[in-house]
Amino acid sequence: MDSKTKGMVMAGMMAGALLLAILSVFGGSWLSPDDADDDVDYTVTLSGQEASSGGMSMEIDYSELCDDDMVADADDFCDAATAGTVGTIGLWLAILCAALALAMMVLPMAGIDALDAIPEMVSKIVPWAAGGLILVSTLLWLILMPELDDTSVGMTFYMAMLGGLLGLAAPAMDMFVEADE
């Protein structure tokens, strides 16, 4: 594989990781109910839940119910709020790293030398940090999220995991695939 093709494939993988991470932050299917009623639209984001059916809607924000003494499972809501906050902050940091890594890959292809002042160590760490942060943030969310009855991880969770793997595949390709000159 020549170096130009290798660079384009790496940039494509990092762009995919960036896109999937952005979609994951705003995604609404982190959890999905196992016994879903077809009439109910059920959405679980990093910060809350929403259920709607027949023109009626109910929205739950984890952090608002955390301090409420009237709620029986306030500890579960506090744990869910913590998991959502950790996931959100980690994914936003990963998005910043992925955007910087993508800029470091694409700008030299266009002949722009604006990022040449970045130290070599930083240019080696940032692409690995992008994929690693996506994976770590997603897995930390899963670990910190309390067990909810009759739910399993949803499509947004899998998108974030795929984004993390793409983010790690780009620097792995740079390290292990030789470029022909």
PDB file of C-alpha atoms in Angstrom:
ATOM      1  CA  MET A   1       0.000   0.000   0.000  1.00  0.00           C
ATOM      2  CA  ASP A   2       1.464   3.358  -0.941  1.00  0.00           C
ATOM      3  CA  SER A   3       1.737   6.133   1.634  1.00  0.00           C
ATOM      4  CA  LYS A   4      -0.994   8.283   0.058  1.00  0.00           C
ATOM      5  CA  THR A   5      -3.558   5.492   0.182  1.00  0.00           C
ATOM      6  CA  LYS A   6      -2.483   4.576   3.704  1.00  0.00           C
ATOM      7  CA  GLY A   7      -2.953   8.180   4.830  1.00  0.00           C
ATOM      8  CA  MET A   8      -6.388   8.382   3.244  1.00  0.00           C
ATOM      9  CA  VAL A   9      -7.537   5.118   4.824  1.00  0.00           C
ATOM     10  CA  MET A  10      -6.280   6.268   8.225  1.00  0.00           C
ATOM     11  CA  ALA A  11      -8.039   9.618   7.826  1.00  0.00           C
ATOM     12  CA  GLY A  12     -11.234   7.818   6.818  1.00  0.00           C
ATOM     13  CA  MET A  13     -11.098   5.613   9.893  1.00  0.00           C
ATOM     14  CA  MET A  14     -10.498   8.592  12.166  1.00  0.00           C
ATOM     15  CA  ALA A  15     -13.331  10.521  10.486  1.00  0.00           C
ATOM     16  CA  GLY A  16     -15.598   7.515  11.067  1.00  0.00           C
ATOM     17  CA  ALA A  17     -14.566   7.390  14.714  1.00  0.00           C
ATOM     18  CA  LEU A  18     -15.252  11.121  15.071  1.00  0.00           C
ATOM     19  CA  LEU A  19     -18.665  10.835  13.422  1.00  0.00           C
ATOM     20  CA  LEU A  20     -19.699   7.831  15.511  1.00  0.00           C
ATOM     21  CA  ALA A  21     -18.543   9.530  18.732  1.00  0.00           C
ATOM     22  CA  ILE A  22     -20.573  12.647  17.936  1.00  0.00           C
ATOM     23  CA  LEU A  23     -23.624  10.528  17.111  1.00  0.00           C
ATOM     24  CA  SER A  24     -23.139   8.603  20.350  1.00  0.00           C
ATOM     25  CA  VAL A  25     -23.117  11.716  22.534  1.00  0.00           C
ATOM     26  CA  PHE A  26     -26.453  12.788  21.096  1.00  0.00           C
ATOM     27  CA  GLY A  27     -27.844   9.265  20.579  1.00  0.00           C
ATOM     28  CA  GLY A  28     -31.053   8.125  22.191  1.00  0.00           C
ATOM     29  CA  SER A  29     -30.706   4.369  22.405  1.00  0.00           C
ATOM     30  CA  TRP A  30     -28.026   3.706  25.006  1.00  0.00           C
ATOM     31  CA  LEU A  31     -30.401   1.204  26.586  1.00  0.00           C
ATOM     32  CA  SER A  32     -33.256  -0.621  24.941  1.00  0.00           C
ATOM     33  CA  PRO A  33     -36.102  -2.438  26.682  1.00  0.00           C
ATOM     34  CA  ASP A  34     -36.167  -6.200  26.240  1.00  0.00           C
ATOM     35  CA  ASP A  35     -39.962  -6.436  26.290  1.00  0.00           C
ATOM     36  CA  ALA A  36     -40.698  -3.283  24.303  1.00  0.00           C
ATOM     37  CA  ASP A  37     -44.314  -2.388  23.645  1.00  0.00           C
ATOM     38  CA  ASP A  38     -44.714  -1.355  20.017  1.00  0.00           C
ATOM     39  CA  ASP A  39     -46.963   1.545  21.004  1.00  0.00           C
ATOM     40  CA  VAL A  40     -44.379   3.156  23.308  1.00  0.00           C
ATOM     41  CA  ASP A  41     -41.425   5.141  21.969  1.00  0.00           C
ATOM     42  CA  TYR A  42     -38.649   4.667  24.548  1.00  0.00           C
ATOM     43  CA  THR A  43     -35.468   6.793  24.435  1.00  0.00           C
ATOM     44  CA  VAL A  44     -32.487   6.530  26.797  1.00  0.00           C
ATOM     45  CA  THR A  45     -29.745   9.151  26.502  1.00  0.00           C
ATOM     46  CA  LEU A  46     -26.686   9.653  28.666  1.00  0.00           C
ATOM     47  CA  SER A  47     -28.549  12.088  30.910  1.00  0.00           C
ATOM     48  CA  GLY A  48     -32.079  10.721  31.078  1.00  0.00           C
ATOM     49  CA  GLN A  49     -34.992   8.800  29.635  1.00  0.00           C
ATOM     50  CA  GLU A  50     -38.131   9.632  27.705  1.00  0.00           C
ATOM     51  CA  ALA A  51     -41.177   7.513  26.996  1.00  0.00           C
ATOM     52  CA  SER A  52     -44.046   8.628  24.776  1.00  0.00           C
ATOM     53  CA  SER A  53     -47.201   6.957  23.579  1.00  0.00           C
ATOM     54  CA  GLY A  54     -50.512   8.164  22.207  1.00  0.00           C
ATOM     55  CA  GLY A  55     -49.687  11.851  22.498  1.00  0.00           C
ATOM     56  CA  MET A  56     -48.524  11.580  26.125  1.00  0.00           C
ATOM     57  CA  SER A  57     -44.878  11.930  27.032  1.00  0.00           C
ATOM     58  CA  MET A  58     -42.860  11.459  30.212  1.00  0.00           C
ATOM     59  CA  GLU A  59     -39.275  12.666  30.541  1.00  0.00           C
ATOM     60  CA  ILE A  60     -36.894  11.682  33.337  1.00  0.00           C
ATOM     61  CA  ASP A  61     -33.675  13.559  34.019  1.00  0.00           C
ATOM     62  CA  TYR A  62     -31.439  11.428  36.242  1.00  0.00           C
ATOM     63  CA  SER A  63     -29.788  14.333  38.041  1.00  0.00           C
ATOM     64  CA  GLU A  64     -33.134  15.954  38.971  1.00  0.00           C
ATOM     65  CA  LEU A  65     -34.442  12.783  40.604  1.00  0.00           C
ATOM     66  CA  CYS A  66     -31.167  12.116  42.381  1.00  0.00           C
ATOM     67  CA  ASP A  67     -31.802  14.599  45.210  1.00  0.00           C
ATOM     68  CA  ASP A  68     -35.554  14.011  45.446  1.00  0.00           C
ATOM     69  CA  ASP A  69     -36.515  12.435  48.786  1.00  0.00           C
ATOM     70  CA  MET A  70     -39.886  11.327  47.392  1.00  0.00           C
ATOM     71  CA  VAL A  71     -38.297   8.912  44.893  1.00  0.00           C
ATOM     72  CA  ALA A  72     -37.790   5.353  46.135  1.00  0.00           C
ATOM     73  CA  ASP A  73     -34.772   4.506  43.945  1.00  0.00           C
ATOM     74  CA  ALA A  74     -32.913   7.802  44.296  1.00  0.00           C
ATOM     75  CA  ASP A  75     -29.575   5.994  44.609  1.00  0.00           C
ATOM     76  CA  ASP A  76     -30.082   4.321  41.230  1.00  0.00           C
ATOM     77  CA  PHE A  77     -30.843   7.688  39.659  1.00  0.00           C
ATOM     78  CA  CYS A  78     -27.698   9.159  41.257  1.00  0.00           C
ATOM     79  CA  ASP A  79     -25.651   6.273  39.871  1.00  0.00           C
ATOM     80  CA  ALA A  80     -27.235   6.742  36.437  1.00  0.00           C
ATOM     81  CA  ALA A  81     -26.514  10.489  36.569  1.00  0.00           C
ATOM     82  CA  THR A  82     -22.876   9.788  37.476  1.00  0.00           C
ATOM     83  CA  ALA A  83     -22.561   7.229  34.667  1.00  0.00           C
ATOM     84  CA  GLY A  84     -24.051   9.679  32.175  1.00  0.00           C
ATOM     85  CA  THR A  85     -21.779  12.507  33.279  1.00  0.00           C
ATOM     86  CA  VAL A  86     -18.662  10.336  33.066  1.00  0.00           C
ATOM     87  CA  GLY A  87     -19.701   9.045  29.642  1.00  0.00           C
ATOM     88  CA  THR A  88     -20.512  12.509  28.327  1.00  0.00           C
ATOM     89  CA  ILE A  89     -17.288  14.133  29.525  1.00  0.00           C
ATOM     90  CA  GLY A  90     -15.167  11.247  28.277  1.00  0.00           C
ATOM     91  CA  LEU A  91     -16.837  11.221  24.866  1.00  0.00           C
ATOM     92  CA  TRP A  92     -16.436  14.993  24.445  1.00  0.00           C
ATOM     93  CA  LEU A  93     -12.723  14.707  25.286  1.00  0.00           C
ATOM     94  CA  ALA A  94     -12.481  11.857  22.768  1.00  0.00           C
ATOM     95  CA  ILE A  95     -14.231  14.005  20.145  1.00  0.00           C
ATOM     96  CA  LEU A  96     -11.668  16.771  20.681  1.00  0.00           C
ATOM     97  CA  CYS A  97      -8.787  14.282  20.358  1.00  0.00           C
ATOM     98  CA  ALA A  98     -10.316  12.708  17.245  1.00  0.00           C
ATOM     99  CA  ALA A  99     -10.845  16.107  15.632  1.00  0.00           C
ATOM    100  CA  LEU A 100      -7.223  17.075  16.344  1.00  0.00           C
ATOM    101  CA  ALA A 101      -5.973  13.713  15.073  1.00  0.00           C
ATOM    102  CA  LEU A 102      -8.052  14.061  11.910  1.00  0.00           C
ATOM    103  CA  ALA A 103      -6.698  17.581  11.362  1.00  0.00           C
ATOM    104  CA  MET A 104      -3.146  16.277  11.831  1.00  0.00           C
ATOM    105  CA  MET A 105      -3.829  13.641   9.158  1.00  0.00           C
ATOM    106  CA  VAL A 106      -5.767  15.684   6.601  1.00  0.00           C
ATOM    107  CA  LEU A 107      -4.084  19.115   6.649  1.00  0.00           C
ATOM    108  CA  PRO A 108      -0.676  17.844   5.454  1.00  0.00           C
ATOM    109  CA  MET A 109      -2.455  16.100   2.544  1.00  0.00           C
ATOM    110  CA  ALA A 110      -3.776  19.513   1.480  1.00  0.00           C
ATOM    111  CA  GLY A 111      -0.328  21.091   1.813  1.00  0.00           C
ATOM    112  CA  ILE A 112      -1.158  23.078   4.957  1.00  0.00           C
ATOM    113  CA  ASP A 113       1.651  23.023   7.495  1.00  0.00           C
ATOM    114  CA  ALA A 114      -0.278  24.718  10.315  1.00  0.00           C
ATOM    115  CA  LEU A 115       0.197  21.855  12.779  1.00  0.00           C
ATOM    116  CA  ASP A 116       3.924  21.320  12.279  1.00  0.00           C
ATOM    117  CA  ALA A 117       4.654  23.027  15.604  1.00  0.00           C
ATOM    118  CA  ILE A 118       2.962  20.195  17.536  1.00  0.00           C
ATOM    119  CA  PRO A 119       5.604  18.083  19.303  1.00  0.00           C
ATOM    120  CA  GLU A 120       6.152  14.610  17.874  1.00  0.00           C
ATOM    121  CA  MET A 121       5.131  12.937  21.139  1.00  0.00           C
ATOM    122  CA  VAL A 122       1.752  14.678  21.063  1.00  0.00           C
ATOM    123  CA  SER A 123       1.179  13.674  17.453  1.00  0.00           C
ATOM    124  CA  LYS A 124       1.808  10.045  18.440  1.00  0.00           C
ATOM    125  CA  ILE A 125      -0.436  10.110  21.546  1.00  0.00           C
ATOM    126  CA  VAL A 126      -3.488  12.008  20.242  1.00  0.00           C
ATOM    127  CA  PRO A 127      -4.730   9.384  17.729  1.00  0.00           C
ATOM    128  CA  TRP A 128      -4.400   6.609  20.316  1.00  0.00           C
ATOM    129  CA  ALA A 129      -6.133   8.806  22.915  1.00  0.00           C
ATOM    130  CA  ALA A 130      -9.097   9.400  20.612  1.00  0.00           C
ATOM    131  CA  GLY A 131      -9.997   5.735  20.196  1.00  0.00           C
ATOM    132  CA  GLY A 132      -8.993   4.830  23.724  1.00  0.00           C
ATOM    133  CA  LEU A 133     -11.131   7.548  25.291  1.00  0.00           C
ATOM    134  CA  ILE A 134     -14.160   6.525  23.258  1.00  0.00           C
ATOM    135  CA  LEU A 135     -13.813   2.919  24.402  1.00  0.00           C
ATOM    136  CA  VAL A 136     -12.982   3.747  28.019  1.00  0.00           C
ATOM    137  CA  SER A 137     -15.835   6.261  28.310  1.00  0.00           C
ATOM    138  CA  THR A 138     -18.324   3.797  26.871  1.00  0.00           C
ATOM    139  CA  LEU A 139     -17.174   0.959  29.098  1.00  0.00           C
ATOM    140  CA  LEU A 140     -17.128   3.202  32.175  1.00  0.00           C
ATOM    141  CA  TRP A 141     -20.716   4.206  31.419  1.00  0.00           C
ATOM    142  CA  LEU A 142     -21.652   0.526  31.250  1.00  0.00           C
ATOM    143  CA  ILE A 143     -19.869  -0.286  34.513  1.00  0.00           C
ATOM    144  CA  LEU A 144     -21.271   2.707  36.415  1.00  0.00           C
ATOM    145  CA  MET A 145     -24.833   2.413  35.078  1.00  0.00           C
ATOM    146  CA  PRO A 146     -27.083   0.616  37.581  1.00  0.00           C
ATOM    147  CA  GLU A 147     -28.850  -2.579  36.542  1.00  0.00           C
ATOM    148  CA  LEU A 148     -32.255  -1.650  35.163  1.00  0.00           C
ATOM    149  CA  ASP A 149     -34.937  -4.313  34.862  1.00  0.00           C
ATOM    150  CA  ASP A 150     -35.587  -5.744  31.417  1.00  0.00           C
ATOM    151  CA  THR A 151     -33.080  -3.569  29.532  1.00  0.00           C
ATOM    152  CA  SER A 152     -29.981  -4.283  27.502  1.00  0.00           C
ATOM    153  CA  VAL A 153     -27.453  -2.050  25.774  1.00  0.00           C
ATOM    154  CA  GLY A 154     -28.787  -0.345  22.681  1.00  0.00           C
ATOM    155  CA  MET A 155     -27.528   0.672  19.284  1.00  0.00           C
ATOM    156  CA  THR A 156     -25.881   3.909  20.462  1.00  0.00           C
ATOM    157  CA  PHE A 157     -23.672   1.884  22.810  1.00  0.00           C
ATOM    158  CA  TYR A 158     -22.558  -0.306  19.915  1.00  0.00           C
ATOM    159  CA  MET A 159     -21.946   2.759  17.722  1.00  0.00           C
ATOM    160  CA  ALA A 160     -19.667   4.191  20.410  1.00  0.00           C
ATOM    161  CA  MET A 161     -17.777   0.902  20.687  1.00  0.00           C
ATOM    162  CA  LEU A 162     -17.340   0.735  16.894  1.00  0.00           C
ATOM    163  CA  GLY A 163     -16.143   4.353  16.910  1.00  0.00           C
ATOM    164  CA  GLY A 164     -13.565   3.497  19.564  1.00  0.00           C
ATOM    165  CA  LEU A 165     -12.327   0.529  17.566  1.00  0.00           C
ATOM    166  CA  LEU A 166     -12.050   2.663  14.426  1.00  0.00           C
ATOM    167  CA  GLY A 167     -10.203   5.301  16.440  1.00  0.00           C
ATOM    168  CA  LEU A 168      -7.693   2.691  17.588  1.00  0.00           C
ATOM    169  CA  ALA A 169      -7.411   1.070  14.153  1.00  0.00           C
ATOM    170  CA  ALA A 170      -6.102   4.258  12.523  1.00  0.00           C
ATOM    171  CA  PRO A 171      -2.935   4.621  14.641  1.00  0.00           C
ATOM    172  CA  ALA A 172      -2.518   0.827  14.667  1.00  0.00           C
ATOM    173  CA  MET A 173      -2.472   0.911  10.867  1.00  0.00           C
ATOM    174  CA  ASP A 174       0.109   3.680  10.979  1.00  0.00           C
ATOM    175  CA  MET A 175       2.263   1.607  13.301  1.00  0.00           C
ATOM    176  CA  PHE A 176       1.967  -1.867  11.776  1.00  0.00           C
ATOM    177  CA  VAL A 177       1.265  -1.429   8.046  1.00  0.00           C
ATOM    178  CA  GLU A 178       4.291  -0.547   5.990  1.00  0.00           C
ATOM    179  CA  ALA A 179       3.899   2.132   3.323  1.00  0.00           C
ATOM    180  CA  ASP A 180       5.538   1.587  -0.034  1.00  0.00           C
ATOM    181  CA  GLU A 181       7.380   4.599  -1.366  1.00  0.00           C
TER     182      GLU A 181
END
